[in-house]
Amino acid sequence: MKLYALLASALIGVASISPSFAADYKSEYKVSTVVPAPFPWGLAADKWIELVRERSDGRINMKAYPGTQLVAGEQTKEFTAVRKGAIDMSVSSTINWSPQIPEMNIFALPFLIPDYKAMDALTGGPVGEEIFEIVRSKGVEPLAWAENGFRELTNSKREVRSPADLEGMKIRVVGSPLFNDTFTAFGANPAQMSWADAKPALTTGAVDGQENPLTIFTIAKMHLVGQKYVTTWGYVADPLIFAVSHRVWNDFTPEDQEIIRQAAIDAGAYGIEVARKGLTEGDDSLYKEIEGLGVTVTHLTDEERQKFVDASRGVYEKWTEIVGPDLVKKAEESVANR
């Protein structure tokens, strides 16, 4: 009887050990990002890594690989690499994944998203849920949203208040046909290139301007590469998604999946906070900081902004068909009801 009691006790002890500790995990999980800290994008990724390490008691170790170095800098190839398991995890822009997931172009429809409340209504509502379902169906587990921010225009030539001011100006844009169509509609000459190639091109004058969140302007010191004019127009937003390849995700225990997901949610909230710092009605310190660099910051009036809306309406209608009219309608309703 004593022997049976000892065996039973041993079995109970084994059963009580958390399956998390029994899992055979990688020594390191690679996390792909485009930019590192101190950019908000990189800060969000680092916070995710930090929280997962803490909450798993060091059992799950992740490392950020910025510059999309895991895909040789080819930003638009990142989703395919995550789906195939060549990349374990990522904090990724919807823009960079849009070539493989057309529905993600919803966030880049020109002038769909007028403010932060509208952005939150999309990512936190039915549109965000549908995007996550699509990503999940393609072999990648989406966990949470973060934010790169509204993409504003900078250039080295002149103040831009109307599409006529962009006429013939060479503007670096991301590798998405939608961005090419939008800037062509404005009369500009769009040049698609990765961020790694953009700064050298601006330095040499090969391109005149670019569009990006203003946090990038100060951290990357864009005023030193000739970017003397900024136009705030909020023409598109750039949400970020925390994601894990299903080939990796399915190896985690349910307990650890919850740790990783909640850490992403918390890191995403932090990322959104730092991405918006200095750019809200209650805090415009980033605009003032940029002006302090000798840069002209132009805030479009409603009438001026409408000229760009009108110029890009054909692009909006064309890409509504590509994104999906039902999803666009859902997005428009979410924005209207924000």
Tab-separated table of C-alpha atoms in Angstrom:
chain	number	residue	atom	x	y	z
A	1	MET	CA	0.000	0.000	0.000
A	2	LYS	CA	2.866	2.319	0.794
A	3	LEU	CA	4.269	1.704	-2.700
A	4	TYR	CA	0.953	2.601	-4.318
A	5	ALA	CA	0.727	5.725	-2.186
A	6	LEU	CA	4.199	6.806	-3.261
A	7	LEU	CA	3.403	6.197	-6.923
A	8	ALA	CA	0.145	8.117	-6.658
A	9	SER	CA	1.918	10.992	-4.958
A	10	ALA	CA	4.547	11.078	-7.694
A	11	LEU	CA	1.918	11.078	-10.433
A	12	ILE	CA	0.024	13.895	-8.761
A	13	GLY	CA	3.274	15.848	-8.527
A	14	VAL	CA	3.984	15.369	-12.235
A	15	ALA	CA	0.438	16.365	-13.143
A	16	SER	CA	0.705	19.505	-11.067
A	17	ILE	CA	3.719	20.770	-12.980
A	18	SER	CA	2.600	23.491	-15.363
A	19	PRO	CA	2.804	22.370	-19.001
A	20	SER	CA	4.527	25.690	-19.667
A	21	PHE	CA	7.657	24.391	-17.986
A	22	ALA	CA	7.550	21.145	-19.932
A	23	ALA	CA	7.357	22.798	-23.334
A	24	ASP	CA	10.347	22.534	-25.627
A	25	TYR	CA	10.736	26.128	-26.798
A	26	LYS	CA	13.356	27.822	-28.953
A	27	SER	CA	16.199	29.568	-27.176
A	28	GLU	CA	15.299	32.726	-29.137
A	29	TYR	CA	12.305	33.910	-31.127
A	30	LYS	CA	13.070	36.426	-33.864
A	31	VAL	CA	10.836	39.514	-33.981
A	32	SER	CA	10.872	41.492	-37.231
A	33	THR	CA	10.386	45.280	-37.264
A	34	VAL	CA	11.205	48.060	-39.713
A	35	VAL	CA	12.740	50.552	-37.272
A	36	PRO	CA	14.249	50.142	-33.782
A	37	ALA	CA	13.877	52.194	-30.630
A	38	PRO	CA	13.695	55.132	-30.025
A	39	PHE	CA	11.076	55.154	-32.802
A	40	PRO	CA	7.634	54.319	-31.321
A	41	TRP	CA	7.525	51.214	-33.521
A	42	GLY	CA	10.744	49.888	-32.027
A	43	LEU	CA	9.717	50.896	-28.510
A	44	ALA	CA	6.497	48.905	-28.832
A	45	ALA	CA	8.405	45.836	-30.009
A	46	ASP	CA	10.927	46.150	-27.182
A	47	LYS	CA	8.123	46.507	-24.625
A	48	TRP	CA	6.512	43.306	-25.939
A	49	ILE	CA	9.783	41.425	-25.646
A	50	GLU	CA	10.361	42.777	-22.136
A	51	LEU	CA	6.866	41.915	-20.889
A	52	VAL	CA	6.921	38.388	-22.297
A	53	ARG	CA	10.300	37.706	-20.718
A	54	GLU	CA	9.122	38.997	-17.333
A	55	ARG	CA	5.748	37.244	-17.358
A	56	SER	CA	7.180	33.922	-18.503
A	57	ASP	CA	9.944	34.071	-15.882
A	58	GLY	CA	12.529	34.099	-18.650
A	59	ARG	CA	11.281	30.940	-20.374
A	60	ILE	CA	10.271	32.762	-23.576
A	61	ASN	CA	13.056	34.864	-25.049
A	62	MET	CA	12.448	37.137	-28.011
A	63	LYS	CA	14.842	39.415	-29.873
A	64	ALA	CA	14.042	42.315	-32.208
A	65	TYR	CA	15.585	42.409	-35.671
A	66	PRO	CA	14.950	45.938	-37.015
A	67	GLY	CA	15.437	47.156	-40.562
A	68	THR	CA	13.450	44.133	-41.770
A	69	GLN	CA	16.876	42.488	-41.903
A	70	LEU	CA	15.237	39.064	-41.753
A	71	VAL	CA	13.961	39.703	-45.290
A	72	ALA	CA	17.003	41.647	-46.500
A	73	GLY	CA	15.210	44.966	-46.074
A	74	GLU	CA	12.330	44.005	-48.378
A	75	GLN	CA	9.503	45.317	-46.208
A	76	THR	CA	6.676	44.052	-48.402
A	77	LYS	CA	7.971	40.459	-48.208
A	78	GLU	CA	7.688	40.301	-44.434
A	79	PHE	CA	4.189	38.798	-44.228
A	80	THR	CA	5.111	35.902	-46.504
A	81	ALA	CA	8.153	35.162	-44.347
A	82	VAL	CA	6.044	35.202	-41.165
A	83	ARG	CA	3.396	32.980	-42.744
A	84	LYS	CA	6.001	30.433	-43.816
A	85	GLY	CA	7.658	30.481	-40.403
A	86	ALA	CA	10.926	31.963	-41.678
A	87	ILE	CA	10.189	34.788	-39.212
A	88	ASP	CA	8.795	33.788	-35.814
A	89	MET	CA	7.077	37.006	-34.812
A	90	SER	CA	6.707	40.582	-35.966
A	91	VAL	CA	5.411	44.029	-35.214
A	92	SER	CA	4.336	45.022	-38.686
A	93	SER	CA	2.760	47.840	-40.662
A	94	THR	CA	-0.517	47.168	-42.439
A	95	ILE	CA	1.030	48.995	-45.391
A	96	ASN	CA	3.870	46.493	-45.715
A	97	TRP	CA	1.477	43.539	-45.548
A	98	SER	CA	-1.039	45.007	-48.002
A	99	PRO	CA	0.518	43.427	-51.136
A	100	GLN	CA	-0.411	39.999	-49.749
A	101	ILE	CA	-3.581	41.095	-47.915
A	102	PRO	CA	-5.438	43.653	-50.087
A	103	GLU	CA	-7.946	44.374	-47.335
A	104	MET	CA	-5.207	46.045	-45.312
A	105	ASN	CA	-5.251	48.895	-47.817
A	106	ILE	CA	-8.349	50.070	-45.950
A	107	PHE	CA	-6.121	52.155	-43.672
A	108	ALA	CA	-4.368	53.764	-46.645
A	109	LEU	CA	-7.477	54.905	-48.522
A	110	PRO	CA	-6.769	58.627	-48.883
A	111	PHE	CA	-8.508	60.732	-46.245
A	112	LEU	CA	-10.733	57.956	-44.864
A	113	ILE	CA	-9.414	58.466	-41.318
A	114	PRO	CA	-9.707	62.087	-40.125
A	115	ASP	CA	-8.447	61.749	-36.541
A	116	TYR	CA	-7.284	59.448	-33.763
A	117	LYS	CA	-10.845	58.654	-32.689
A	118	ALA	CA	-11.517	57.376	-36.191
A	119	MET	CA	-8.370	55.275	-36.133
A	120	ASP	CA	-9.393	53.748	-32.805
A	121	ALA	CA	-12.885	53.090	-34.158
A	122	LEU	CA	-11.397	51.080	-37.022
A	123	THR	CA	-8.760	49.048	-35.202
A	124	GLY	CA	-10.933	48.522	-32.132
A	125	GLY	CA	-14.151	47.767	-33.985
A	126	PRO	CA	-15.615	45.495	-36.676
A	127	VAL	CA	-12.990	46.467	-39.255
A	128	GLY	CA	-10.127	45.496	-36.961
A	129	GLU	CA	-11.864	42.217	-36.122
A	130	GLU	CA	-12.324	41.374	-39.787
A	131	ILE	CA	-8.694	42.180	-40.600
A	132	PHE	CA	-7.580	39.885	-37.764
A	133	GLU	CA	-9.801	37.089	-39.073
A	134	ILE	CA	-8.251	37.424	-42.526
A	135	VAL	CA	-4.701	37.390	-41.140
A	136	ARG	CA	-5.507	34.344	-39.006
A	137	SER	CA	-6.931	32.484	-41.996
A	138	LYS	CA	-3.608	32.931	-43.808
A	139	GLY	CA	-1.485	31.202	-41.170
A	140	VAL	CA	-0.504	34.087	-38.900
A	141	GLU	CA	-1.892	34.801	-35.426
A	142	PRO	CA	-2.667	38.523	-34.910
A	143	LEU	CA	-2.505	39.576	-31.268
A	144	ALA	CA	-2.882	43.325	-30.870
A	145	TRP	CA	-2.720	46.735	-32.513
A	146	ALA	CA	-0.112	49.425	-32.125
A	147	GLU	CA	0.526	52.515	-34.202
A	148	ASN	CA	3.118	54.166	-36.388
A	149	GLY	CA	0.903	57.229	-36.752
A	150	PHE	CA	-0.606	59.532	-39.349
A	151	ARG	CA	1.699	59.984	-42.307
A	152	GLU	CA	2.526	63.622	-42.990
A	153	LEU	CA	4.297	65.194	-45.962
A	154	THR	CA	7.805	66.679	-45.899
A	155	ASN	CA	9.900	68.161	-48.697
A	156	SER	CA	12.920	70.288	-49.498
A	157	LYS	CA	11.346	72.583	-52.105
A	158	ARG	CA	8.392	74.620	-50.916
A	159	GLU	CA	5.405	74.948	-48.629
A	160	VAL	CA	2.626	72.635	-49.809
A	161	ARG	CA	-0.954	73.855	-49.439
A	162	SER	CA	-2.567	72.427	-52.590
A	163	PRO	CA	-2.013	69.647	-55.134
A	164	ALA	CA	-0.568	72.287	-57.473
A	165	ASP	CA	2.324	72.752	-55.030
A	166	LEU	CA	3.236	69.073	-55.476
A	167	GLU	CA	3.270	69.245	-59.254
A	168	GLY	CA	6.367	67.421	-60.561
A	169	MET	CA	7.883	66.982	-57.098
A	170	LYS	CA	9.622	63.622	-56.601
A	171	ILE	CA	8.272	62.028	-53.417
A	172	ARG	CA	9.508	58.807	-51.834
A	173	VAL	CA	6.628	56.457	-51.057
A	174	VAL	CA	6.421	52.927	-49.689
A	175	GLY	CA	6.234	49.948	-52.042
A	176	SER	CA	2.456	49.944	-52.385
A	177	PRO	CA	0.591	50.657	-55.642
A	178	LEU	CA	-2.041	52.593	-53.689
A	179	PHE	CA	0.541	55.165	-52.585
A	180	ASN	CA	1.821	55.419	-56.130
A	181	ASP	CA	-1.712	56.090	-57.391
A	182	THR	CA	-2.404	58.659	-54.664
A	183	PHE	CA	0.664	60.799	-55.289
A	184	THR	CA	0.226	60.551	-59.036
A	185	ALA	CA	-3.285	61.953	-58.544
A	186	PHE	CA	-1.751	64.878	-56.658
A	187	GLY	CA	0.514	65.627	-59.638
A	188	ALA	CA	3.692	64.449	-57.888
A	189	ASN	CA	6.249	61.975	-59.194
A	190	PRO	CA	6.197	59.106	-56.667
A	191	ALA	CA	9.348	57.032	-56.194
A	192	GLN	CA	8.838	53.705	-54.433
A	193	MET	CA	11.710	52.622	-52.209
A	194	SER	CA	12.393	51.078	-48.824
A	195	TRP	CA	13.067	53.248	-45.798
A	196	ALA	CA	16.681	52.058	-45.845
A	197	ASP	CA	17.085	53.631	-49.291
A	198	ALA	CA	15.013	56.728	-48.604
A	199	LYS	CA	17.402	58.707	-46.424
A	200	PRO	CA	20.365	58.445	-48.824
A	201	ALA	CA	18.058	59.492	-51.663
A	202	LEU	CA	16.925	62.534	-49.698
A	203	THR	CA	20.520	63.387	-48.792
A	204	THR	CA	21.625	63.426	-52.427
A	205	GLY	CA	18.503	65.158	-53.665
A	206	ALA	CA	17.479	62.172	-55.772
A	207	VAL	CA	14.041	62.667	-54.231
A	208	ASP	CA	12.555	65.909	-52.958
A	209	GLY	CA	10.347	64.665	-50.156
A	210	GLN	CA	8.675	61.806	-48.350
A	211	GLU	CA	5.661	60.963	-46.187
A	212	ASN	CA	5.912	59.453	-42.719
A	213	PRO	CA	4.750	59.963	-39.132
A	214	LEU	CA	6.349	63.023	-37.567
A	215	THR	CA	8.012	61.004	-34.810
A	216	ILE	CA	10.308	59.757	-37.547
A	217	PHE	CA	11.123	63.327	-38.576
A	218	THR	CA	12.725	64.283	-35.284
A	219	ILE	CA	14.381	60.981	-34.402
A	220	ALA	CA	15.870	60.529	-37.879
A	221	LYS	CA	16.815	64.239	-38.015
A	222	MET	CA	15.123	64.750	-41.363
A	223	HIS	CA	15.881	68.475	-41.280
A	224	LEU	CA	19.530	67.574	-41.863
A	225	VAL	CA	18.690	65.926	-45.194
A	226	GLY	CA	16.971	68.962	-46.637
A	227	GLN	CA	13.443	68.443	-45.339
A	228	LYS	CA	12.593	72.048	-44.552
A	229	TYR	CA	8.840	71.945	-45.092
A	230	VAL	CA	6.215	69.860	-43.306
A	231	THR	CA	2.540	69.669	-44.234
A	232	THR	CA	0.169	68.076	-41.740
A	233	TRP	CA	-2.754	66.624	-43.640
A	234	GLY	CA	-3.406	63.234	-42.027
A	235	TYR	CA	-4.100	61.686	-45.407
A	236	VAL	CA	-3.563	58.080	-44.252
A	237	ALA	CA	-2.864	56.250	-40.998
A	238	ASP	CA	-0.365	53.475	-40.338
A	239	PRO	CA	-1.525	50.943	-37.723
A	240	LEU	CA	0.831	48.203	-36.589
A	241	ILE	CA	0.002	44.567	-35.835
A	242	PHE	CA	1.692	42.277	-33.316
A	243	ALA	CA	1.726	38.821	-34.862
A	244	VAL	CA	3.127	35.300	-34.523
A	245	SER	CA	3.535	32.666	-37.233
A	246	HIS	CA	1.115	29.791	-36.676
A	247	ARG	CA	4.085	27.443	-37.056
A	248	VAL	CA	5.405	28.989	-33.848
A	249	TRP	CA	2.138	29.906	-32.152
A	250	ASN	CA	0.851	26.337	-32.135
A	251	ASP	CA	3.941	25.194	-30.220
A	252	PHE	CA	3.097	27.362	-27.222
A	253	THR	CA	0.898	26.081	-24.431
A	254	PRO	CA	-2.451	27.870	-23.964
A	255	GLU	CA	-1.052	29.490	-20.823
A	256	ASP	CA	1.920	30.903	-22.683
A	257	GLN	CA	-0.228	31.960	-25.631
A	258	GLU	CA	-2.211	34.077	-23.193
A	259	ILE	CA	0.993	35.565	-21.754
A	260	ILE	CA	2.220	36.500	-25.228
A	261	ARG	CA	-1.148	37.897	-26.341
A	262	GLN	CA	-1.715	40.029	-23.236
A	263	ALA	CA	1.856	41.313	-23.374
A	264	ALA	CA	1.216	42.378	-26.985
A	265	ILE	CA	-1.996	44.170	-25.979
A	266	ASP	CA	-0.177	46.037	-23.209
A	267	ALA	CA	2.813	46.839	-25.411
A	268	GLY	CA	0.448	48.037	-28.138
A	269	ALA	CA	-1.246	50.469	-25.753
A	270	TYR	CA	2.180	51.777	-24.775
A	271	GLY	CA	3.197	52.063	-28.438
A	272	ILE	CA	0.091	54.084	-29.274
A	273	GLU	CA	0.790	56.426	-26.372
A	274	VAL	CA	4.349	57.206	-27.488
A	275	ALA	CA	3.321	57.462	-31.160
A	276	ARG	CA	0.800	60.206	-30.313
A	277	LYS	CA	2.941	62.113	-27.839
A	278	GLY	CA	3.231	65.774	-28.816
A	279	LEU	CA	0.678	65.481	-31.634
A	280	THR	CA	-2.672	65.881	-29.899
A	281	GLU	CA	-4.892	68.860	-29.140
A	282	GLY	CA	-3.746	68.835	-25.545
A	283	ASP	CA	-0.067	68.438	-26.409
A	284	ASP	CA	1.429	69.934	-29.579
A	285	SER	CA	5.013	69.860	-28.321
A	286	LEU	CA	6.332	67.796	-31.242
A	287	TYR	CA	5.139	70.387	-33.767
A	288	LYS	CA	6.925	73.077	-31.763
A	289	GLU	CA	10.063	70.968	-31.572
A	290	ILE	CA	10.108	70.605	-35.357
A	291	GLU	CA	9.550	74.330	-35.854
A	292	GLY	CA	12.462	74.920	-33.472
A	293	LEU	CA	14.685	73.132	-36.000
A	294	GLY	CA	14.011	75.889	-38.523
A	295	VAL	CA	11.367	73.881	-40.351
A	296	THR	CA	8.152	75.421	-41.695
A	297	VAL	CA	5.162	73.447	-40.398
A	298	THR	CA	1.949	74.012	-42.374
A	299	HIS	CA	-1.407	72.915	-40.948
A	300	LEU	CA	-3.958	72.760	-43.754
A	301	THR	CA	-7.284	74.487	-43.350
A	302	ASP	CA	-10.409	72.433	-44.010
A	303	GLU	CA	-10.748	74.082	-47.410
A	304	GLU	CA	-7.132	73.343	-48.360
A	305	ARG	CA	-7.415	69.740	-47.210
A	306	GLN	CA	-10.581	69.300	-49.261
A	307	LYS	CA	-8.619	70.072	-52.441
A	308	PHE	CA	-6.475	66.997	-51.775
A	309	VAL	CA	-9.570	64.946	-50.929
A	310	ASP	CA	-11.142	65.922	-54.252
A	311	ALA	CA	-7.939	65.212	-56.200
A	312	SER	CA	-7.678	61.705	-54.759
A	313	ARG	CA	-11.347	60.728	-54.974
A	314	GLY	CA	-10.803	58.635	-58.084
A	315	VAL	CA	-8.073	56.696	-56.277
A	316	TYR	CA	-10.397	56.130	-53.323
A	317	GLU	CA	-13.103	54.743	-55.597
A	318	LYS	CA	-10.687	52.521	-57.542
A	319	TRP	CA	-9.207	51.024	-54.381
A	320	THR	CA	-12.587	50.557	-52.746
A	321	GLU	CA	-13.160	47.804	-55.308
A	322	ILE	CA	-9.778	46.230	-54.512
A	323	VAL	CA	-10.197	46.399	-50.734
A	324	GLY	CA	-13.816	45.287	-50.894
A	325	PRO	CA	-16.871	47.567	-50.950
A	326	ASP	CA	-18.437	45.874	-47.912
A	327	LEU	CA	-15.338	46.407	-45.775
A	328	VAL	CA	-15.033	50.022	-46.925
A	329	LYS	CA	-18.686	50.633	-46.073
A	330	LYS	CA	-18.108	49.102	-42.647
A	331	ALA	CA	-15.115	51.405	-42.168
A	332	GLU	CA	-17.014	54.507	-43.265
A	333	GLU	CA	-19.814	53.681	-40.813
A	334	SER	CA	-17.322	53.168	-37.978
A	335	VAL	CA	-15.707	56.530	-38.716
A	336	ALA	CA	-19.062	58.305	-38.914
A	337	ASN	CA	-20.196	56.805	-35.605
A	338	ARG	CA	-16.924	57.310	-33.697
